[in-house]
Short mmCIF file of C-alpha atoms in Angstrom, two decimals:
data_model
loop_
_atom_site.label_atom_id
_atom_site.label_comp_id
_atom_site.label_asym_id
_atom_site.label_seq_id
_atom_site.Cartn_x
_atom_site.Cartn_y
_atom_site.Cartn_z
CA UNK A 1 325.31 -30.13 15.07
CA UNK A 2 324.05 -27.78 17.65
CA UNK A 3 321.68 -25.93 19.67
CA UNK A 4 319.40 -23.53 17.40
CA UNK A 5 316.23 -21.44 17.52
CA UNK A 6 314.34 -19.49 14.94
CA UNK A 7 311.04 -17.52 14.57
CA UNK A 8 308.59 -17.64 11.17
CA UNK A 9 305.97 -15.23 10.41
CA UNK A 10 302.48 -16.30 9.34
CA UNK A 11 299.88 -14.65 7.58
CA UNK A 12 296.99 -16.38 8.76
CA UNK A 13 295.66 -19.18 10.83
CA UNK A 14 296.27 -22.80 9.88
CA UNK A 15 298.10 -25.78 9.86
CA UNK A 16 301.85 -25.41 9.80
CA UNK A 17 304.45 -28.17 9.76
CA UNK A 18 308.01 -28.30 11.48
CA UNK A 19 310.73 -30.97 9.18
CA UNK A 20 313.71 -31.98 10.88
CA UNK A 21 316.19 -33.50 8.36
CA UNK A 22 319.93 -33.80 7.79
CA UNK A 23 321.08 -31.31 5.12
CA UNK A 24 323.12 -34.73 3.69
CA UNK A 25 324.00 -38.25 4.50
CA UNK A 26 327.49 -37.11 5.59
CA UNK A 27 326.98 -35.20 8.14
CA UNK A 28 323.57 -37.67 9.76
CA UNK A 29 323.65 -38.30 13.47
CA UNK A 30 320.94 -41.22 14.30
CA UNK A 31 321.03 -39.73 17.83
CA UNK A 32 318.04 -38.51 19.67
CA UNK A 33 317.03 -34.78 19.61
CA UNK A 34 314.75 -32.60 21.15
CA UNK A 35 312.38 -30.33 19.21
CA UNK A 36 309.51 -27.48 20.74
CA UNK A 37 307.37 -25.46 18.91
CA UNK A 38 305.14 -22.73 20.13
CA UNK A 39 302.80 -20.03 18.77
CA UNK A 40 301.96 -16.53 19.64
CA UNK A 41 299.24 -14.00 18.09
CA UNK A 42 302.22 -11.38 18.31
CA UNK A 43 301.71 -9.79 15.06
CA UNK A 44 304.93 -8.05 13.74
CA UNK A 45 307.79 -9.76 15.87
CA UNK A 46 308.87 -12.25 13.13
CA UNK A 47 309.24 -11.85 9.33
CA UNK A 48 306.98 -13.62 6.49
CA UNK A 49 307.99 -15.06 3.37
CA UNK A 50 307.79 -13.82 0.72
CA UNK A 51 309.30 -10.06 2.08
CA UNK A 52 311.70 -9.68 -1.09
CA UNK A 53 310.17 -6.77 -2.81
CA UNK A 54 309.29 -3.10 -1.66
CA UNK A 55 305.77 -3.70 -2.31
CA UNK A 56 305.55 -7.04 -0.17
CA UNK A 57 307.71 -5.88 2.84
CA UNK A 58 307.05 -6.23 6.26
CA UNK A 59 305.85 -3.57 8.48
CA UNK A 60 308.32 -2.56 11.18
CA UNK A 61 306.48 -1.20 14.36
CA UNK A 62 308.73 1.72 15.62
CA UNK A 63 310.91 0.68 18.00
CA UNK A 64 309.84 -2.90 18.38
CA UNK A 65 311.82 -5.87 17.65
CA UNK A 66 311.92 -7.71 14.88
CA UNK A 67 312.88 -11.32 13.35
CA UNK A 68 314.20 -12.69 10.67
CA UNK A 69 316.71 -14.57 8.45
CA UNK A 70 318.29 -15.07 5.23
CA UNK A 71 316.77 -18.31 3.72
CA UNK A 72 319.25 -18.36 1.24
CA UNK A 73 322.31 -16.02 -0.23
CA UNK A 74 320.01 -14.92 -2.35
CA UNK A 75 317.24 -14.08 0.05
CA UNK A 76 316.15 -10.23 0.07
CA UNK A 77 314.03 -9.69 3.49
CA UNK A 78 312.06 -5.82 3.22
CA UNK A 79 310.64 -4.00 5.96
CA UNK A 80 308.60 -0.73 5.60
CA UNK A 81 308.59 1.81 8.71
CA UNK A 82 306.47 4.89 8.79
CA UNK A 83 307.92 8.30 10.35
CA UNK A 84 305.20 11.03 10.80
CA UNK A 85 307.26 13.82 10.59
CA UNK A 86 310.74 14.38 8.97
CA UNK A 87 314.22 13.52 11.37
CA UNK A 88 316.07 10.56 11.50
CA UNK A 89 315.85 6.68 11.43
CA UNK A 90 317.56 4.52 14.09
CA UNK A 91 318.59 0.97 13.01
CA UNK A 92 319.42 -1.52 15.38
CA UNK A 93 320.83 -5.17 13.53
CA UNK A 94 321.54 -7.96 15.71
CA UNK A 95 323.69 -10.45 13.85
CA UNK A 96 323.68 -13.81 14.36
CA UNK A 97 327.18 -13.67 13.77
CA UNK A 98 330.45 -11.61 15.21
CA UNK A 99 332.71 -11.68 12.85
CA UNK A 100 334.71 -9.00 11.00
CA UNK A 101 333.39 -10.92 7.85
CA UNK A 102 330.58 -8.54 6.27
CA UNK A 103 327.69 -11.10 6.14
CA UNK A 104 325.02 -8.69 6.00
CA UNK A 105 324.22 -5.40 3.90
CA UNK A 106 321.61 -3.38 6.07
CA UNK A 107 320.44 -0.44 3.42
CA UNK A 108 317.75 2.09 4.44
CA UNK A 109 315.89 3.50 1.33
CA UNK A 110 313.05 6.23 0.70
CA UNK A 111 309.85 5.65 -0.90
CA UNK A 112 311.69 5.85 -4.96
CA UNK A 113 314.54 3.31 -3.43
CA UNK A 114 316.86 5.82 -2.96
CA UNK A 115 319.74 4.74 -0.64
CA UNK A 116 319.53 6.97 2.35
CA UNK A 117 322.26 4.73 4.37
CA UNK A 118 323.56 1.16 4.72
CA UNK A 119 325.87 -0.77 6.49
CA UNK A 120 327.87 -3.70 5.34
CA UNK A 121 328.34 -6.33 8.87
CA UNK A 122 328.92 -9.41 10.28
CA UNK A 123 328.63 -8.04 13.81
CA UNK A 124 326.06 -6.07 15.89
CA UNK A 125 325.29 -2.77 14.37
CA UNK A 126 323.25 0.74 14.88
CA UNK A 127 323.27 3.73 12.31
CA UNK A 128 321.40 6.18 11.45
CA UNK A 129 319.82 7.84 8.26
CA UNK A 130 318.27 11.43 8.27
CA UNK A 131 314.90 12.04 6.82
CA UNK A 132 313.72 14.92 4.96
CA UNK A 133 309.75 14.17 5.18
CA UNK A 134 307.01 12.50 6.86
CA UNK A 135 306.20 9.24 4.78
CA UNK A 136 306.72 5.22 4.32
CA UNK A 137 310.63 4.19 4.16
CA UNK A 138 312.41 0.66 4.21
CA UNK A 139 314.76 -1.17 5.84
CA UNK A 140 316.04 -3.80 4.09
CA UNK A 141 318.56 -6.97 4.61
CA UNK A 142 320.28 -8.83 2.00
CA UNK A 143 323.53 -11.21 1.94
CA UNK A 144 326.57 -9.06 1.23
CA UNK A 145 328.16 -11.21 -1.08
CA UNK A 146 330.71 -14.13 -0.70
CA UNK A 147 329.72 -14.79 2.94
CA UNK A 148 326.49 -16.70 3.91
CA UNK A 149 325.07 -17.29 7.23
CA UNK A 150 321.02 -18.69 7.79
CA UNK A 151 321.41 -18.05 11.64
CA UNK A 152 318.37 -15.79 12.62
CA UNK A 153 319.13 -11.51 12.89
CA UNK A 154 317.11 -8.92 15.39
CA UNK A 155 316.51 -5.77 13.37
CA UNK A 156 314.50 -2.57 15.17
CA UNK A 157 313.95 0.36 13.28
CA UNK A 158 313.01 3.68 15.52
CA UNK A 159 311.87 7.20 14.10
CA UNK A 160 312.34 10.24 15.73
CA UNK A 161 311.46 13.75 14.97
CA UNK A 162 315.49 15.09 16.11
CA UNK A 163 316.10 17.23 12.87
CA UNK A 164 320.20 17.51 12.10
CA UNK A 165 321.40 14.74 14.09
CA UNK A 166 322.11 12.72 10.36
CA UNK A 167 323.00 13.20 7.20
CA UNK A 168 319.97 13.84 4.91
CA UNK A 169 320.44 12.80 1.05
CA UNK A 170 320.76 14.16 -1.34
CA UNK A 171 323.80 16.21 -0.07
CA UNK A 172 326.64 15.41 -2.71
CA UNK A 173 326.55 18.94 -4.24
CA UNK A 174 327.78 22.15 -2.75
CA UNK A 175 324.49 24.00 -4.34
#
């Protein structure tokens, strides 16, 4: 019932196809619509499907931009980001939504899937996770639980070498 726009990620060169129905007969509107569709050889500004596993994530470029959205509540959408030395990892979600409902769970992890930080949001959001080590890490986006929104997120993922400006894990012990 209104305005929308949304990026996909493709893997390779081909035919694609864009399908424009109503989502049921309730809600149809026989009323004319506009529709534009466009391509760029941008690699690594929109997610690709399927992203839902650590080993089939995305690669984040560092600092850059990316695209994406929750297909479905039960969507996972991964992202791997390299830092070359240890420090800290800037996350940057744009939500589709502003609400004080948490929509989103934003969770950085280490290479084992260790949770290094997360935030739960249905707003804008930045944190930040300290690292211990050069290496891969991941970013990744899931539904948070009873809310549900499709609408498409911007999520940027910086490294920096700044030791001490986070929280490193693991830290729970006085030892």
């Amino acid at each position: 019932g209104e305005d929308t726009s949304f990026s996909a990620g493709i893997e390779a060169a081909g035919s694609y196809y864009v399908v424009v129905g109503a989502p049921s007969s309730y809600s149809h509107d026989s009323g004319e619509y506009g529709l534009t569709a466009s391509t760029s050889s941008a690699v690594g500004t929109a997610e690709t499907e399927d992203n839902s596993t650590l080993e089939s994530a995305d690669v984040l470029v560092d600092g850059q931009e990316l695209k994406g959205q929750l297909s479905a509540s039960s969507d996972i959408d991964a992202f791997l980001i390299t830092a070359a030395s240890a420090g800290t990892i800037e996350v940057e979600f744009d939500a589709p939504t502003d609400s004080w409902a948490e929509y989103f769970t934003v969770t950085v992890l280490d290479q084992s899937g260790n949770v290094l930080a997360a935030q739960d949001t249905g707003e804008d959001t930045s944190f930040s996770a300290g690292i211990e080590a050069a290496g891969s890490y991941y970013v990744v986006v899931t539904n948070e639980s009873y809310y549900y929104d499709s609408g498409e997120y911007g999520l940027t993922a910086s490294t920096s070498s700044a030791v001490g400006t986070a929280e490193t894990e693991d830290n729970s012990t006085l030892e």
